[in-house]
Structures are given as structure tokens and as C-alpha cells.
Amino acid sequence: MTYKVFYVNDLRECCYVVDCGSQKCVVIDPGMQNAGECGRIADYIRSKELEPEAILLTHAHFDHIMGVNFILRNWNIPVYMNQADERQLRKAAQYALMFGEMIEAPAVNSLKFVNDNDMLSFGDTQFKVLATPGHSEGSVCYLAGECLFCGDTLFAGSIGRTDLPGGSY
């Protein structure tokens, strides 16, 4: 397993394209805000001849889901997330306005809900789901080998905000 990180949108959110082996990949937290950012992700996936199998969301705050529709328009793949954040996902466009951002509401019809300790397999890679509520009710991390994709649960020397709707210190 290898991955590439893309820093996207005004908040510098980390979007990951994870090469899972066997020419398969997943996109974690597609927060792309504009055509340029979307193009960089798509160009990378195509240049590596990867086939996206899923979107994995660590949580559903607007800055982590801005590019969901772009990915779904280009690859008809399921979106995995914890059900406790479904309301956040459905209201993401409204929450974005609170931060002065305008986003397209995610058109997600193929949600697959994950729970603590679930195992997901894509290509040759297994991801263990770790429930980490606090930044949001449904925050999760995805552990693949020694690599932890933690969204906004952890930062260098700190934790993600807990004062947003659904957060809890």
C-alpha cells in the first residue's frame, strides 16, 4: 500500500489517494473545492492507472466532503462513513455557509455505514475502522498496516476541534 496526500480547499484539508494494490485505490476525505484541485486528483488517479473502489470519509464536515460529487460523477463508487455523521453530510452545504463557504450538497445515494472494528478490503489492502467520536459524533479513523488516516481526530501536538455541532471534548 502506498498513498499520496493532496492539500486541498481553503482550510488545507488532507485528501488521500491510497493505492491498495491490484490497480485499485480508495479516496479518503475528498475535500476538493475547485476544478483545479479536482483535476489534480483525477490526473493522478489516471496517470497511475488506478481504479477507485470507494470513498472513505473520516467524518462529514464540509471541508472533507466538498469533492464527493466530483468523484461520484467520474467513478460510480460507494461512500463509507459512520452513520452518526449522516446528518452532518446531509446538511453540509448549510454548515459551510457558517464558515463563508458555498458548496454543492453531496448527492450521495450509495452510503455504506461503518462501525468500530469493521474490516474493509480494497485491492490487496485491509482497513480497520476505529471509532473516534469527539471532533464529530461519527468521526472514525482508518488503520491500514502501520498507517492511520485520522481526519481531524489528531493533529501534531493537539486534537481536532470539539466545539462544532456534534462535537464533544
Coordinates of N, CA and C in Angstrom, one line a residue:
M1 N 0.8 -1.2 0.0 CA 0.0 0.0 0.0 C 0.9 1.2 0.0
T2 N 0.5 2.2 -0.9 CA 1.2 3.5 -0.9 C 0.1 4.5 -1.0
Y3 N 0.4 5.7 -0.7 CA -0.6 6.8 -0.8 C 0.0 8.1 -1.2
K4 N -0.8 9.0 -1.7 CA -0.4 10.3 -2.0 C -1.4 11.3 -1.3
V5 N -0.8 12.3 -0.7 CA -1.6 13.3 0.0 C -1.8 14.5 -0.9
F6 N -2.9 15.1 -0.9 CA -3.2 16.3 -1.6 C -3.8 17.3 -0.6
Y7 N -3.2 18.5 -0.5 CA -3.7 19.5 0.4 C -4.7 20.3 -0.4
V8 N -6.0 20.4 0.0 CA -7.0 21.0 -0.8 C -7.9 22.0 0.0
N9 N -8.6 22.8 -0.6 CA -9.5 23.8 -0.2 C -8.9 24.8 0.7
D10 N -9.6 25.8 1.0 CA -9.1 27.0 1.8 C -8.6 26.6 3.2
L11 N -9.1 25.5 3.7 CA -8.7 25.0 5.1 C -7.5 24.1 5.0
R12 N -7.0 23.8 3.8 CA -5.8 22.9 3.7 C -6.1 21.5 4.2
E13 N -7.2 21.0 3.9 CA -7.6 19.6 4.3 C -6.8 18.6 3.5
C14 N -6.5 17.5 4.2 CA -5.7 16.4 3.5 C -6.6 15.4 2.9
C15 N -6.5 15.3 1.6 CA -7.2 14.3 0.8 C -6.2 13.2 0.4
Y16 N -6.5 12.0 0.6 CA -5.6 10.9 0.3 C -6.1 10.0 -0.9
V17 N -5.2 9.7 -1.8 CA -5.5 8.6 -2.7 C -4.6 7.5 -2.3
V18 N -5.2 6.4 -1.9 CA -4.5 5.2 -1.4 C -4.4 4.1 -2.5
D19 N -3.2 3.8 -2.9 CA -3.1 2.7 -3.9 C -3.1 1.4 -3.1
C20 N -4.1 0.7 -3.3 CA -4.4 -0.5 -2.5 C -3.8 -1.8 -3.1
G21 N -3.1 -1.7 -4.2 CA -2.6 -2.8 -4.9 C -3.6 -3.3 -5.9
S22 N -3.1 -4.1 -6.9 CA -4.0 -4.7 -7.9 C -4.7 -3.6 -8.7
Q23 N -4.1 -2.4 -8.9 CA -4.6 -1.3 -9.6 C -5.9 -0.7 -9.0
K24 N -6.1 -1.0 -7.8 CA -7.3 -0.4 -7.1 C -6.9 0.7 -6.1
C25 N -7.8 1.6 -5.9 CA -7.5 2.7 -4.9 C -8.7 3.1 -4.2
V26 N -8.5 3.8 -3.1 CA -9.6 4.5 -2.4 C -9.3 6.0 -2.3
V27 N -10.3 6.8 -2.2 CA -10.1 8.2 -1.9 C -10.6 8.5 -0.6
I28 N -9.7 9.0 0.3 CA -10.1 9.4 1.7 C -10.3 10.9 1.8
D29 N -11.4 11.3 2.3 CA -11.8 12.7 2.6 C -11.5 13.6 1.4
P30 N -12.3 13.4 0.3 CA -12.2 14.3 -0.9 C -12.7 15.7 -0.7
G31 N -11.9 16.5 -0.2 CA -12.3 17.9 0.1 C -12.0 18.9 -1.0
M32 N -11.9 18.5 -2.2 CA -11.5 19.4 -3.3 C -12.6 20.4 -3.5
Q33 N -12.1 21.7 -3.6 CA -13.0 22.8 -3.6 C -13.3 23.4 -5.0
N34 N -12.3 23.1 -6.0 CA -12.5 23.8 -7.3 C -12.0 22.8 -8.4
A35 N -12.2 23.3 -9.6 CA -11.8 22.4 -10.8 C -10.3 22.1 -10.8
G36 N -9.5 23.0 -10.4 CA -8.0 22.7 -10.4 C -7.7 21.6 -9.4
E37 N -8.3 21.6 -8.2 CA -8.0 20.6 -7.2 C -8.6 19.3 -7.7
C38 N -9.8 19.3 -8.2 CA -10.4 18.1 -8.7 C -9.5 17.5 -9.8
G39 N -9.1 18.3 -10.7 CA -8.2 17.9 -11.8 C -7.0 17.2 -11.4
R40 N -6.3 17.8 -10.4 CA -5.1 17.2 -9.8 C -5.3 15.7 -9.3
I41 N -6.4 15.5 -8.6 CA -6.7 14.2 -8.1 C -7.0 13.2 -9.3
A42 N -7.9 13.7 -10.2 CA -8.2 12.8 -11.3 C -7.0 12.5 -12.2
D43 N -6.2 13.5 -12.4 CA -5.0 13.3 -13.2 C -4.1 12.3 -12.5
Y44 N -3.9 12.4 -11.2 CA -3.1 11.4 -10.5 C -3.6 10.0 -10.6
I45 N -4.9 9.8 -10.4 CA -5.5 8.5 -10.5 C -5.4 7.9 -11.9
R46 N -5.6 8.7 -12.9 CA -5.5 8.2 -14.3 C -4.0 8.0 -14.6
S47 N -3.1 8.8 -14.2 CA -1.7 8.6 -14.5 C -1.1 7.3 -13.9
K48 N -1.6 6.9 -12.8 CA -1.2 5.7 -12.1 C -2.0 4.5 -12.6
E49 N -3.0 4.7 -13.5 CA -3.9 3.7 -14.0 C -4.6 3.0 -12.9
L50 N -5.1 3.7 -11.9 CA -5.8 3.2 -10.8 C -7.3 3.2 -11.0
E51 N -8.0 2.3 -10.4 CA -9.5 2.2 -10.4 C -10.0 2.5 -9.0
P52 N -10.6 3.6 -8.8 CA -11.2 3.9 -7.5 C -12.3 2.9 -7.1
E53 N -12.3 2.4 -5.9 CA -13.3 1.4 -5.5 C -14.2 2.0 -4.4
A54 N -13.8 3.1 -3.7 CA -14.6 3.6 -2.6 C -14.1 5.0 -2.2
I55 N -15.0 5.7 -1.6 CA -14.6 7.0 -0.9 C -14.8 6.6 0.6
L56 N -13.7 6.9 1.4 CA -13.8 6.7 2.8 C -13.8 8.0 3.5
L57 N -14.8 8.3 4.3 CA -14.9 9.6 5.0 C -14.6 9.3 6.4
T58 N -13.6 10.1 7.0 CA -13.3 10.1 8.4 C -14.4 10.8 9.2
H59 N -15.0 11.8 8.6 CA -16.2 12.4 9.2 C -16.8 13.3 8.0
A60 N -17.9 13.9 8.3 CA -18.7 14.6 7.3 C -18.7 16.1 7.3
H61 N -17.7 16.7 8.0 CA -17.7 18.2 7.9 C -17.4 18.6 6.5
F62 N -17.9 19.8 6.1 CA -18.0 20.2 4.7 C -16.6 20.2 4.1
D63 N -15.5 20.6 4.8 CA -14.2 20.6 4.2 C -13.6 19.3 3.8
H64 N -14.3 18.2 4.3 CA -13.8 16.9 4.0 C -14.6 16.2 2.9
I65 N -15.7 16.8 2.5 CA -16.7 16.2 1.6 C -16.9 17.1 0.3
M66 N -16.3 18.2 0.2 CA -16.5 19.1 -0.9 C -16.4 18.4 -2.3
G67 N -15.5 17.5 -2.4 CA -15.3 16.8 -3.7 C -16.0 15.5 -3.9
V68 N -16.9 15.1 -3.0 CA -17.6 13.8 -3.1 C -18.3 13.8 -4.5
N69 N -19.0 14.8 -4.8 CA -19.8 14.8 -6.0 C -18.9 14.6 -7.3
F70 N -17.8 15.3 -7.3 CA -16.8 15.1 -8.4 C -16.4 13.7 -8.5
I71 N -16.0 13.1 -7.5 CA -15.6 11.7 -7.5 C -16.7 10.8 -8.0
L72 N -17.9 11.0 -7.5 CA -19.1 10.2 -7.8 C -19.5 10.4 -9.3
R73 N -19.3 11.6 -9.8 CA -19.6 11.8 -11.3 C -18.6 11.1 -12.2
N74 N -17.4 10.9 -11.7 CA -16.4 10.3 -12.5 C -16.2 8.8 -12.3
W75 N -16.5 8.3 -11.1 CA -16.5 6.9 -10.8 C -17.7 6.6 -9.9
N76 N -18.5 5.7 -10.3 CA -19.7 5.4 -9.5 C -19.3 4.4 -8.4
I77 N -18.9 4.9 -7.3 CA -18.4 4.0 -6.2 C -19.1 4.4 -4.9
P78 N -19.1 3.4 -4.0 CA -19.8 3.7 -2.7 C -19.0 4.6 -1.8
V79 N -19.7 5.3 -0.9 CA -19.2 6.2 0.1 C -19.3 5.5 1.5
Y80 N -18.2 5.3 2.2 CA -18.2 4.7 3.5 C -18.0 5.8 4.6
M81 N -18.8 5.7 5.6 CA -18.8 6.6 6.7 C -19.5 6.0 7.9
N82 N -19.4 6.6 9.1 CA -20.1 6.2 10.2 C -21.5 6.9 10.2
Q83 N -22.5 6.1 10.5 CA -23.9 6.6 10.4 C -24.2 7.8 11.3
A84 N -23.5 8.0 12.4 CA -23.7 9.1 13.3 C -23.4 10.4 12.6
D85 N -22.7 10.4 11.5 CA -22.4 11.7 10.8 C -23.3 11.9 9.6
E86 N -24.3 11.1 9.4 CA -25.1 11.2 8.2 C -25.8 12.6 8.2
R87 N -26.3 13.0 9.3 CA -27.0 14.3 9.4 C -26.0 15.4 9.0
Q88 N -24.7 15.3 9.4 CA -23.7 16.3 9.0 C -23.6 16.3 7.5
L89 N -23.5 15.1 6.9 CA -23.4 15.0 5.5 C -24.5 15.7 4.7
R90 N -25.7 15.4 5.2 CA -26.9 15.9 4.5 C -27.1 17.4 4.7
K91 N -26.5 18.0 5.7 CA -26.6 19.4 6.0 C -25.3 20.2 5.7
A92 N -24.3 19.5 5.0 CA -23.0 20.1 4.8 C -23.0 21.4 4.1
A93 N -23.9 21.6 3.1 CA -24.0 22.9 2.4 C -24.4 24.0 3.4
Q94 N -25.3 23.7 4.3 CA -25.8 24.7 5.3 C -24.7 25.0 6.3
Y95 N -24.0 24.0 6.7 CA -22.9 24.2 7.7 C -21.7 25.0 7.0
A96 N -21.5 24.8 5.7 CA -20.4 25.5 5.0 C -20.7 27.0 5.0
L97 N -22.0 27.4 4.9 CA -22.3 28.8 4.9 C -21.9 29.5 6.2
M98 N -21.9 28.8 7.3 CA -21.5 29.3 8.6 C -20.0 29.7 8.6
F99 N -19.3 29.2 7.7 CA -17.8 29.5 7.5 C -17.5 30.3 6.3
G100 N -18.6 30.8 5.7 CA -18.5 31.7 4.5 C -18.1 30.9 3.2
E101 N -18.4 29.6 3.2 CA -18.1 28.8 2.0 C -19.4 28.4 1.4
M102 N -19.4 28.2 0.1 CA -20.6 27.7 -0.6 C -20.1 26.4 -1.3
I103 N -20.9 25.3 -1.0 CA -20.5 24.0 -1.6 C -21.8 23.4 -2.2
E104 N -21.6 22.5 -3.1 CA -22.6 21.7 -3.7 C -23.0 20.6 -2.7
A105 N -24.3 20.5 -2.4 CA -24.7 19.5 -1.5 C -24.3 18.1 -2.0
P106 N -23.8 17.2 -1.2 CA -23.4 15.9 -1.7 C -24.6 15.1 -2.2
A107 N -24.5 14.5 -3.3 CA -25.5 13.7 -3.9 C -25.2 12.2 -3.6
V108 N -25.3 11.9 -2.4 CA -24.8 10.5 -2.0 C -26.0 9.6 -1.9
N109 N -26.1 8.6 -2.7 CA -27.2 7.6 -2.7 C -26.6 6.3 -2.3
S110 N -25.3 6.1 -2.3 CA -24.7 4.8 -2.1 C -23.9 4.8 -0.8
L111 N -24.5 5.2 0.3 CA -23.8 5.2 1.6 C -23.7 3.8 2.1
K112 N -22.5 3.5 2.6 CA -22.3 2.3 3.4 C -21.8 2.7 4.7
F113 N -22.4 2.2 5.8 CA -22.1 2.6 7.1 C -21.1 1.7 7.7
V114 N -20.1 2.3 8.4 CA -19.0 1.5 9.1 C -19.2 1.7 10.6
N115 N -18.7 0.7 11.3 CA -18.7 0.8 12.8 C -17.3 0.4 13.3
D116 N -17.1 0.7 14.6 CA -15.8 0.3 15.2 C -15.5 -1.1 15.0
N117 N -14.2 -1.3 14.6 CA -13.6 -2.6 14.4 C -14.0 -3.3 13.1
D118 N -14.8 -2.7 12.3 CA -15.1 -3.2 10.9 C -13.8 -3.4 10.2
M119 N -13.8 -4.3 9.3 CA -12.6 -4.5 8.4 C -13.1 -4.3 6.9
L120 N -12.4 -3.5 6.2 CA -12.8 -3.2 4.8 C -11.6 -3.6 3.9
S121 N -11.9 -4.3 2.8 CA -10.8 -4.7 1.9 C -11.0 -4.1 0.6
F122 N -9.9 -3.5 0.1 CA -9.9 -2.9 -1.3 C -8.5 -3.3 -1.9
G123 N -8.6 -3.9 -3.1 CA -7.3 -4.4 -3.7 C -6.7 -5.4 -2.8
D124 N -5.4 -5.2 -2.4 CA -4.7 -6.0 -1.5 C -4.6 -5.5 -0.1
T125 N -5.4 -4.4 0.2 CA -5.2 -3.7 1.4 C -6.5 -3.8 2.3
Q126 N -6.2 -4.0 3.6 CA -7.3 -4.1 4.6 C -7.2 -2.8 5.4
F127 N -8.4 -2.2 5.7 CA -8.5 -1.1 6.6 C -9.4 -1.5 7.8
K128 N -8.9 -1.2 8.9 CA -9.6 -1.4 10.2 C -10.3 -0.1 10.6
V129 N -11.6 -0.1 10.8 CA -12.3 1.1 11.2 C -12.2 1.3 12.8
L130 N -11.7 2.5 13.2 CA -11.6 2.8 14.6 C -12.6 4.0 14.9
A131 N -13.6 3.7 15.7 CA -14.5 4.8 16.1 C -13.7 5.8 17.0
T132 N -13.8 7.1 16.6 CA -13.1 8.1 17.4 C -14.0 9.4 17.6
P133 N -15.2 9.2 18.1 CA -16.0 10.3 18.3 C -15.4 11.4 19.1
G134 N -15.8 12.7 18.8 CA -15.3 13.8 19.6 C -15.2 15.0 18.6
H135 N -14.5 14.9 17.6 CA -14.5 16.0 16.6 C -15.8 16.1 16.0
S136 N -16.4 15.0 15.7 CA -17.9 14.9 15.3 C -18.4 13.6 15.9
E137 N -19.7 13.5 15.9 CA -20.3 12.2 16.5 C -19.8 11.0 15.8
G138 N -19.6 11.0 14.5 CA -19.3 9.9 13.8 C -17.9 9.8 13.3
S139 N -17.0 10.5 13.9 CA -15.6 10.5 13.5 C -15.0 9.1 13.6
V140 N -14.3 8.7 12.5 CA -13.6 7.4 12.5 C -12.2 7.6 12.0
C141 N -11.3 6.7 12.3 CA -10.0 6.6 11.7 C -10.0 5.3 10.9
Y142 N -9.1 5.2 9.9 CA -8.9 4.0 9.1 C -7.5 3.6 9.3
L143 N -7.2 2.4 9.8 CA -5.9 1.9 10.0 C -5.6 0.8 8.9
A144 N -4.5 1.1 8.2 CA -4.1 0.2 7.1 C -2.6 -0.1 7.4
G145 N -2.3 -1.3 7.8 CA -1.0 -1.6 8.2 C -0.5 -0.7 9.3
E146 N 0.6 0.1 9.1 CA 1.0 1.0 10.2 C 0.6 2.4 9.9
C147 N -0.3 2.6 8.9 CA -0.7 3.9 8.5 C -2.1 4.2 9.0
L148 N -2.3 5.3 9.8 CA -3.5 5.7 10.3 C -4.0 7.0 9.6
F149 N -5.2 6.9 9.0 CA -5.8 8.0 8.3 C -6.9 8.5 9.3
C150 N -6.6 9.7 10.0 CA -7.4 10.1 11.1 C -8.2 11.3 10.9
G151 N -8.3 11.9 9.7 CA -9.1 13.0 9.5 C -8.7 14.2 10.5
D152 N -9.7 14.7 11.2 CA -9.4 15.8 12.2 C -9.4 15.3 13.6
T153 N -9.2 14.0 13.8 CA -9.2 13.5 15.2 C -7.9 13.9 15.8
L154 N -6.8 13.8 15.1 CA -5.5 14.1 15.7 C -4.7 15.1 14.8
F155 N -4.0 16.0 15.4 CA -3.1 16.9 14.8 C -1.8 16.8 15.5
A156 N -0.7 17.3 14.9 CA 0.6 17.3 15.6 C 0.5 18.2 16.8
G157 N 0.6 17.5 18.0 CA 0.5 18.2 19.2 C -0.9 18.6 19.7
S158 N -1.9 18.2 19.0 CA -3.3 18.6 19.5 C -4.3 17.7 18.9
I159 N -5.6 18.0 19.2 CA -6.7 17.2 18.7 C -7.6 18.2 17.9
G160 N -8.5 17.6 17.1 CA -9.4 18.4 16.3 C -10.4 19.1 17.2
R161 N -11.0 20.2 16.6 CA -12.0 21.0 17.3 C -13.1 20.1 17.8
T162 N -13.6 20.4 19.0 CA -14.8 19.7 19.5 C -16.0 20.6 19.8
D163 N -15.9 21.9 19.3 CA -16.9 22.9 19.6 C -17.9 23.0 18.4
L164 N -17.7 22.2 17.4 CA -18.6 22.3 16.2 C -19.9 21.4 16.5
P165 N -21.0 21.6 15.8 CA -22.2 20.7 16.0 C -21.8 19.2 16.0
G166 N -22.2 18.6 17.0 CA -22.0 17.1 17.2 C -20.6 16.8 17.8
G167 N -19.8 17.8 18.1 CA -18.5 17.6 18.8 C -18.7 17.4 20.3
S168 N -17.7 16.8 20.9 CA -17.7 16.6 22.3 C -16.3 16.4 22.8
Y169 N -15.8 17.2 23.7 CA -14.5 17.0 24.3 C -14.3 15.8 25.1

